[in-house]
Coordinates of C-alpha atoms and ligand atoms in Angstrom, one line a residue:
M10 CA 0.0 0.0 0.0
L11 CA 1.5 3.3 -1.1
I12 CA 0.2 6.8 -0.9
D13 CA -0.6 8.1 -4.4
E14 CA -2.4 11.3 -3.7
M15 CA -2.6 13.9 -0.9
I16 CA -5.5 16.4 -0.9
V17 CA -5.4 19.4 1.4
T18 CA -8.6 21.4 1.9
P19 CA -9.0 24.4 4.2
I20 CA -12.5 24.8 5.6
A21 CA -14.5 27.2 7.7
L22 CA -17.0 26.2 10.4
I23 CA -19.5 28.6 11.8
D24 CA -18.3 29.6 15.3
P25 CA -20.2 31.7 17.9
P26 CA -18.7 34.9 19.3
L27 CA -16.8 33.4 22.2
L28 CA -14.5 35.6 24.3
N29 CA -11.0 34.7 25.4
A30 CA -7.7 36.2 26.4
A31 CA -6.9 37.0 22.8
G32 CA -10.2 38.7 21.9
L33 CA -13.2 37.2 20.3
H34 CA -13.7 34.2 18.0
A35 CA -14.3 35.2 14.4
P36 CA -17.6 34.1 12.7
Y37 CA -15.7 31.0 11.4
A38 CA -13.2 28.6 12.9
L39 CA -10.6 27.5 10.4
R40 CA -9.5 23.9 10.0
V41 CA -7.5 22.1 7.3
I42 CA -8.6 18.6 6.2
V43 CA -6.0 16.2 4.7
E44 CA -6.9 13.2 2.6
L45 CA -4.2 10.6 1.8
H46 CA -5.3 8.2 -1.0
T47 CA -3.5 4.9 -1.7
D48 CA -2.8 2.8 -4.8
N49 CA -5.2 0.1 -3.4
G50 CA -8.1 2.4 -3.3
L51 CA -8.2 3.4 0.4
Y52 CA -8.2 6.9 1.9
G53 CA -7.1 8.2 5.3
L54 CA -8.1 11.5 7.0
G55 CA -6.5 14.1 9.2
E56 CA -7.7 17.4 10.6
V57 CA -5.7 20.3 12.1
P58 CA -6.4 23.9 13.1
G59 CA -5.2 26.6 10.7
G60 CA -5.9 28.4 7.4
Q61 CA -3.7 29.4 4.6
D62 CA -0.3 29.0 6.3
V63 CA -1.1 25.5 7.5
A64 CA -2.6 24.5 4.2
E65 CA 0.5 25.8 2.4
A66 CA 2.8 23.9 4.7
L67 CA 0.9 20.7 4.2
T68 CA 0.9 21.2 0.4
A69 CA 4.7 21.7 0.6
V70 CA 5.2 18.2 2.0
R71 CA 3.1 16.5 -0.8
S72 CA 6.2 15.4 -2.6
V73 CA 7.5 13.7 0.6
V74 CA 4.2 12.0 1.4
I75 CA 3.2 10.8 -2.0
G76 CA 5.0 7.5 -2.8
S77 CA 5.4 6.7 1.0
D78 CA 4.1 3.7 2.8
P79 CA 1.6 4.8 5.4
F80 CA 3.0 2.2 7.8
H81 CA 6.3 4.2 7.8
Y82 CA 4.7 7.3 9.5
N83 CA 7.7 7.7 11.8
V84 CA 10.0 8.0 8.8
L85 CA 7.6 10.5 7.3
H86 CA 7.6 12.4 10.7
R87 CA 11.4 13.0 10.3
A88 CA 11.1 13.7 6.6
I89 CA 8.5 16.4 7.2
G90 CA 10.7 18.2 9.6
A91 CA 13.4 18.4 6.9
K92 CA 11.0 19.5 4.2
V93 CA 9.1 22.2 6.1
V94 CA 12.1 24.4 6.1
Q95 CA 11.0 26.9 8.7
A96 CA 11.8 25.2 12.0
D97 CA 9.1 25.1 14.6
G98 CA 8.9 28.6 16.0
P99 CA 7.9 29.3 19.6
R100 CA 4.4 28.3 20.7
G101 CA 3.5 32.0 21.0
D102 CA 1.6 34.0 23.6
F103 CA -1.9 33.3 22.4
P104 CA -4.3 30.7 23.9
W105 CA -3.7 28.5 20.8
D106 CA -0.4 27.1 19.5
L107 CA 1.3 28.7 16.5
R108 CA 3.8 26.0 15.6
I109 CA 3.2 24.7 12.1
V110 CA 5.5 21.7 11.8
T111 CA 3.8 19.8 14.6
L112 CA 0.4 20.4 12.9
V113 CA 1.7 19.1 9.6
R114 CA 3.1 16.0 11.2
S115 CA -0.1 15.4 13.2
A116 CA -2.4 15.7 10.1
V117 CA -0.2 13.3 8.1
E118 CA 0.3 10.8 11.0
V119 CA -3.4 10.6 11.8
A120 CA -4.2 10.1 8.1
C121 CA -1.6 7.3 7.9
L122 CA -3.0 5.6 11.0
D123 CA -6.5 5.9 9.6
L124 CA -5.2 4.1 6.4
I125 CA -3.4 1.4 8.5
G126 CA -6.6 0.8 10.4
K127 CA -8.6 0.5 7.2
Q128 CA -6.0 -1.8 5.6
T129 CA -5.8 -4.1 8.7
E130 CA -9.5 -3.7 9.4
R131 CA -8.8 -2.6 13.0
P132 CA -10.0 0.6 14.8
L133 CA -7.2 3.2 15.5
V134 CA -7.4 2.5 19.2
D135 CA -6.2 -1.1 18.5
L136 CA -3.2 0.2 16.7
L137 CA -2.4 2.2 19.9
G138 CA -2.4 -0.9 22.0
G139 CA -6.1 -1.4 22.7
K140 CA -8.8 0.4 24.6
F141 CA -8.8 1.0 28.4
R142 CA -12.4 2.5 28.2
D143 CA -15.4 2.0 25.9
S144 CA -16.4 5.6 26.0
V145 CA -14.4 8.8 26.6
P146 CA -15.7 11.4 29.1
F147 CA -15.5 15.1 28.0
S148 CA -16.1 18.2 30.1
A149 CA -18.5 21.0 29.4
Y150 CA -16.4 23.9 28.0
L151 CA -18.0 27.2 28.9
F152 CA -17.2 30.6 27.4
Y153 CA -18.2 34.2 28.1
K154 CA -19.8 35.2 24.9
Y155 CA -21.8 37.9 23.1
E156 CA -25.2 37.3 21.7
G157 CA -25.4 35.6 18.3
A158 CA -24.5 32.6 16.4
G159 CA -21.3 33.8 14.7
G160 CA -19.1 36.9 14.8
A161 CA -19.4 40.2 16.6
L162 CA -21.6 41.7 13.9
G163 CA -23.1 38.9 11.8
F164 CA -25.5 36.0 12.1
G165 CA -28.4 37.4 14.1
V166 CA -30.3 35.3 16.6
D167 CA -32.8 32.6 15.6
K168 CA -35.7 33.4 17.9
N169 CA -37.3 30.0 17.3
A170 CA -34.3 28.1 18.7
N171 CA -34.6 26.3 22.0
G172 CA -32.5 24.2 24.4
W173 CA -28.8 24.2 23.7
S174 CA -29.4 25.7 20.2
A175 CA -30.8 28.8 21.9
A176 CA -28.2 28.9 24.7
R177 CA -25.4 28.6 22.0
Q178 CA -26.7 32.0 20.7
A179 CA -27.4 33.7 24.0
A180 CA -25.1 36.2 25.6
A181 CA -23.2 35.1 28.7
L182 CA -21.3 38.0 30.3
D183 CA -21.6 37.5 34.0
P184 CA -21.8 34.6 36.5
A185 CA -25.5 34.2 36.1
G186 CA -25.1 34.0 32.3
V187 CA -22.3 31.4 32.7
V188 CA -24.5 29.3 35.0
A189 CA -27.4 29.5 32.5
Q190 CA -25.1 28.5 29.6
T191 CA -23.7 25.6 31.6
K192 CA -27.2 24.3 32.6
A193 CA -28.2 24.2 28.9
M194 CA -25.0 22.5 27.8
V195 CA -25.1 19.9 30.6
D196 CA -28.8 19.2 29.9
A197 CA -28.1 18.7 26.2
F198 CA -24.9 16.6 26.5
G199 CA -24.8 15.2 30.1
F200 CA -21.3 16.5 30.9
Q201 CA -20.2 15.7 34.4
S202 CA -17.3 18.2 34.7
I203 CA -17.1 21.9 33.8
K204 CA -14.4 24.2 32.5
L205 CA -14.7 28.0 32.1
K206 CA -12.5 29.9 29.7
G207 CA -11.3 32.9 31.7
G208 CA -8.9 35.7 31.0
V209 CA -11.8 37.8 29.8
F210 CA -13.2 39.8 32.7
S211 CA -11.7 40.8 36.0
P212 CA -10.3 37.9 38.2
D213 CA -12.9 38.8 40.8
Q214 CA -15.7 38.3 38.4
E215 CA -14.2 35.0 37.1
V216 CA -13.7 33.7 40.7
A217 CA -17.3 34.7 41.4
A218 CA -18.4 32.7 38.3
M219 CA -16.7 29.6 39.7
F220 CA -18.4 30.0 43.0
A221 CA -21.7 30.4 41.2
L222 CA -21.1 27.2 39.2
R223 CA -20.2 25.4 42.5
D224 CA -23.4 26.6 44.1
A225 CA -25.5 25.6 41.0
F226 CA -24.0 22.2 40.4
G227 CA -22.7 21.1 43.8
A228 CA -19.3 20.4 45.2
D229 CA -19.0 17.0 43.6
V230 CA -18.9 18.3 40.0
P231 CA -15.3 19.0 39.0
L232 CA -14.7 22.6 38.0
R233 CA -11.7 24.1 36.1
L234 CA -10.8 27.7 35.2
D235 CA -8.4 28.6 32.4
P236 CA -7.4 32.3 32.3
N237 CA -4.9 31.5 29.4
A238 CA -1.9 33.0 31.3
L239 CA -3.3 36.5 31.5
W240 CA -2.9 36.9 35.2
S241 CA 0.2 38.1 37.2
V242 CA 1.7 35.7 39.7
E243 CA 0.3 37.9 42.6
T244 CA -3.2 37.8 41.1
A245 CA -3.1 34.1 40.4
I246 CA -2.0 33.3 43.9
K247 CA -4.8 35.4 45.4
A248 CA -7.5 33.8 43.1
G249 CA -6.0 30.4 43.6
R250 CA -6.3 30.7 47.4
Q251 CA -9.9 31.8 47.1
L252 CA -10.6 28.9 44.8
D253 CA -8.9 26.3 47.1
G254 CA -11.3 23.4 47.4
V255 CA -13.5 24.7 44.5
L256 CA -11.4 23.7 41.5
E257 CA -10.4 20.3 40.2
Y258 CA -7.5 22.1 38.5
Y259 CA -6.3 25.6 37.8
E260 CA -5.2 25.9 34.1
D261 CA -2.5 28.3 33.0
P262 CA -3.3 31.2 35.3
V263 CA 0.1 32.7 34.5
R264 CA 2.6 32.7 31.7
G265 CA 5.7 30.4 31.5
Q266 CA 7.1 27.6 33.5
Q267 CA 8.8 29.7 36.1
A268 CA 5.7 31.8 36.9
M269 CA 3.6 28.6 37.0
A270 CA 6.0 27.0 39.4
D271 CA 5.9 30.1 41.6
V272 CA 2.1 29.9 41.7
R273 CA 2.1 26.2 42.2
R274 CA 4.3 26.5 45.3
A275 CA 1.9 29.1 46.8
V276 CA -1.5 27.5 46.3
K277 CA -2.9 24.1 47.1
L278 CA -4.8 23.6 43.8
P279 CA -3.3 21.4 41.2
L280 CA -2.0 23.4 38.2
A281 CA -2.6 22.3 34.6
T282 CA -1.2 23.5 31.4
N283 CA -1.5 23.6 27.6
M284 CA 0.6 26.7 27.4
C285 CA 3.9 26.3 29.4
T286 CA 4.8 22.7 28.8
T287 CA 3.8 22.0 25.3
S288 CA 6.6 19.9 23.7
F289 CA 9.1 17.2 24.7
A290 CA 11.7 19.9 24.7
D291 CA 9.8 21.6 27.5
M292 CA 9.9 18.5 29.8
P293 CA 13.3 19.1 31.4
G294 CA 12.2 22.6 32.4
S295 CA 8.9 21.3 33.7
L296 CA 10.7 18.8 35.9
T297 CA 13.4 21.1 37.1
L298 CA 11.0 23.9 38.0
G299 CA 8.0 21.9 38.9
S300 CA 5.7 24.1 36.7
E301 CA 2.5 22.0 36.7
D302 CA 0.8 18.9 38.1
I303 CA -1.2 18.1 34.9
I304 CA -0.4 18.3 31.3
L305 CA -3.1 18.7 28.7
S306 CA -2.2 16.5 25.7
D307 CA -3.2 17.5 22.3
H308 CA -2.4 15.3 19.3
H309 CA -2.5 18.4 17.0
A310 CA 0.0 20.3 19.1
W311 CA 2.3 17.5 20.1
G312 CA 2.8 16.2 16.5
G313 CA 0.4 13.3 16.4
V314 CA -1.4 10.5 18.2
M315 CA 1.8 8.4 18.8
A316 CA 3.6 11.4 20.2
S317 CA 0.7 11.9 22.6
V318 CA 1.0 8.2 23.7
H319 CA 4.7 8.9 24.4
L320 CA 3.7 12.0 26.3
A321 CA 1.3 9.9 28.4
K322 CA 4.1 7.6 29.3
M323 CA 6.3 10.5 30.3
C324 CA 3.5 11.9 32.5
E325 CA 3.2 8.5 34.2
V326 CA 7.0 8.2 34.8
F327 CA 7.5 11.8 36.0
G328 CA 4.4 12.1 38.1
R329 CA 2.3 14.4 35.9
G330 CA -1.5 13.9 35.6
L331 CA -2.8 13.9 32.0
S332 CA -5.8 15.7 30.5
M333 CA -6.7 16.7 27.0
H334 CA -6.8 20.1 25.3
S335 CA -9.1 21.2 22.4
N336 CA -9.7 24.0 20.0
S337 CA -12.8 24.6 17.8
H338 CA -12.9 21.4 15.7
A339 CA -14.8 19.0 13.5
G340 CA -15.5 15.3 13.7
I341 CA -12.2 13.9 12.3
S342 CA -10.3 15.6 15.2
L343 CA -12.9 14.4 17.7
A344 CA -12.6 10.8 16.4
A345 CA -8.8 10.9 16.8
M346 CA -9.1 12.4 20.3
V347 CA -11.5 9.6 21.3
H348 CA -9.3 6.8 20.0
L349 CA -6.2 8.4 21.7
A350 CA -8.0 9.0 25.0
A351 CA -9.4 5.4 25.0
A352 CA -5.9 4.0 24.5
V353 CA -4.1 5.9 27.3
P354 CA -4.7 4.3 30.8
N355 CA -3.5 7.4 32.7
L356 CA -5.8 9.9 31.0
T357 CA -8.0 10.2 34.1
Y358 CA -9.6 13.6 33.6
A359 CA -12.5 14.4 31.3
C360 CA -11.1 15.8 28.1
D361 CA -11.8 19.3 26.7
T362 CA -13.8 19.7 23.5
H363 CA -15.2 22.8 21.8
Y364 CA -17.5 20.4 19.7
P365 CA -20.8 21.5 21.2
W366 CA -20.1 25.1 19.9
Q367 CA -19.9 23.7 16.4
S368 CA -23.0 23.0 14.3
E369 CA -21.4 21.7 11.0
D370 CA -19.2 18.8 10.2
V371 CA -17.3 17.2 7.3
I372 CA -18.2 13.6 8.2
V373 CA -20.9 11.4 6.9
G374 CA -23.9 11.4 9.2
G375 CA -23.2 14.8 10.7
Q376 CA -21.8 15.5 14.1
I377 CA -20.7 12.7 16.4
Q378 CA -23.1 12.2 19.4
I379 CA -22.0 13.2 22.9
K380 CA -24.2 11.3 25.3
D381 CA -24.0 11.3 29.1
G382 CA -21.0 13.5 28.7
A383 CA -19.0 10.9 26.7
V384 CA -18.3 9.7 23.2
K385 CA -18.4 6.0 22.4
V386 CA -15.1 4.7 21.0
P387 CA -15.7 4.0 17.3
D388 CA -15.2 0.3 16.4
K389 CA -15.0 0.6 12.6
P390 CA -11.6 0.4 10.9
G391 CA -9.2 3.4 11.3
L392 CA -10.8 6.6 12.7
G393 CA -14.2 5.1 12.0
V394 CA -15.5 8.2 10.2
E395 CA -16.0 8.8 6.5
L396 CA -15.6 12.1 4.6
D397 CA -18.8 13.8 3.4
R398 CA -17.5 15.3 0.1
A399 CA -20.5 17.5 -0.5
E400 CA -20.0 19.1 3.0
L401 CA -16.3 19.3 2.5
A402 CA -16.9 21.3 -0.8
R403 CA -19.5 23.5 0.9
L404 CA -17.3 24.2 3.9
H405 CA -14.3 25.0 1.7
K406 CA -16.5 27.5 -0.2
Q407 CA -17.5 28.9 3.1
Y408 CA -13.7 29.3 3.9
V409 CA -13.1 31.1 0.6
D410 CA -16.1 33.3 0.9
S411 CA -15.3 34.2 4.6
G412 CA -12.2 36.0 3.5
L413 CA -10.4 34.7 6.6
T414 CA -7.0 33.1 6.2
R415 CA -5.7 32.7 9.7
R416 CA -7.0 32.9 13.3
D417 CA -6.8 36.4 14.7
D418 CA -9.3 37.0 17.6
A419 CA -8.2 40.6 18.0
V420 CA -9.7 41.6 14.6
E421 CA -13.2 40.4 15.8
M422 CA -12.8 42.0 19.2
K423 CA -11.9 45.4 17.7
K424 CA -15.3 45.4 15.9
V425 CA -16.8 45.6 19.4
D426 CA -14.1 47.8 21.0
P427 CA -11.7 49.5 18.6
T428 CA -9.3 50.4 21.4
W429 CA -8.9 46.7 22.5
A430 CA -5.3 45.3 22.3
F431 CA -3.9 42.0 23.4
K432 CA -1.8 42.1 26.5
P433 CA 0.3 39.1 27.6
T434 CA -0.5 39.9 31.3
R435 CA -3.7 41.9 31.8
W436 CA -4.5 41.6 35.5
Ligands
GKR27 O1 -11.0 28.7 21.7 O2 -10.9 30.6 22.6 C1 -10.5 29.4 22.5 C2 -9.6 28.8 23.5 O3 -9.0 29.8 24.3 C3 -8.5 28.0 22.8 O4 -7.9 28.8 21.8 C4 -7.5 27.5 23.7 O5 -6.5 26.9 22.9 O6 -9.2 26.2 24.7 C5 -7.9 26.4 24.6 C6 -7.2 26.4 26.0 O7 -7.5 25.5 26.7 O8 -6.3 27.1 26.2
MG28 MG1 -5.9 26.0 28.2

């Protein structure tokens, strides 16, 4: 089995006006879909965040990928590093990761594993060593948001919507709004743990939101707060002490391993990260400084599913807990996340997913079901999802028509407040 074609398609998925440390989500979240076709008539799928730059980097490795044996994905992993000339830059200051080589590697690796699964007629989880769970729990992922279904200015409100569909459009700008949003999301999907994206309003307001969630859902429901590194060490210690006993974990309150270690020493809460320890090269610093208790894996940002399995082993050896990070995504990514999470015994926290915020998908049958807060591990070969080519074409057109080429949450935020500017530390 050899790869004889690689198709790279950027798409845009409608995304509501969610607030975060970097501004406001644009009306569309950008993803890139990769198809690898083989000379025996199979195709494998990968999905990563990104627009034009990621699509171009993926297209640049076509000559390396085409002609390769998908079983040799480790060899491809190396070859991609050599081919994508620009070395991985830093992760960057934003809530999301800007490194491109890891995304390229991840998309190609997942598509290869999908092919291997189809060729051997085994689900991806079996290629990773077998499943430790039949379904994978996810947490409710709450955002402060403006009213509307997409963008600061566009996509008005559908007055006939109800349930989660209505809540997905409603504004949530204070603790009561966050509780209402959470109730609607939990009712619709059955989530049993809750994460609030912070770094938006004052720390006092965000701490109050966590207490409001605790009061509304009870002390047994695990809660997390993620200010995306926007707080100073002093602010984070103060808030962390207030939230002692309230949070399951405290995600990236401050920026960088040293600051995280300083906060960790001063509070009792476990600290988690998808911002300060985000690659194998960061592991020595993490261990020397003691920057976090829990690492959020992400197969897109760590360079693939196998890399994430290796990360899980390192976490086990070096005493780090393991959770999973997400960005706005479609069903190909969700399927990969579920196979990975099922194959890793020490992934003991409910994973993040933005999926409830999405309403479109590129897979046959539409969105994957989340029931009782969990996704059943697919048992079909490979990822267990098929590409809906009509939807792919429609969502690609949506990408072209959107005029968006890369994620920039400041652009959308400035439509609301022209004076707004990103600050690496705001409070
Ligand atoms: O989608 O606004 C967002 C999030 O802030 C996302 O970009 C982050 O990558 O959810 C992520 C996180 O946990 O930091
Ligand atoms: Mg985070």
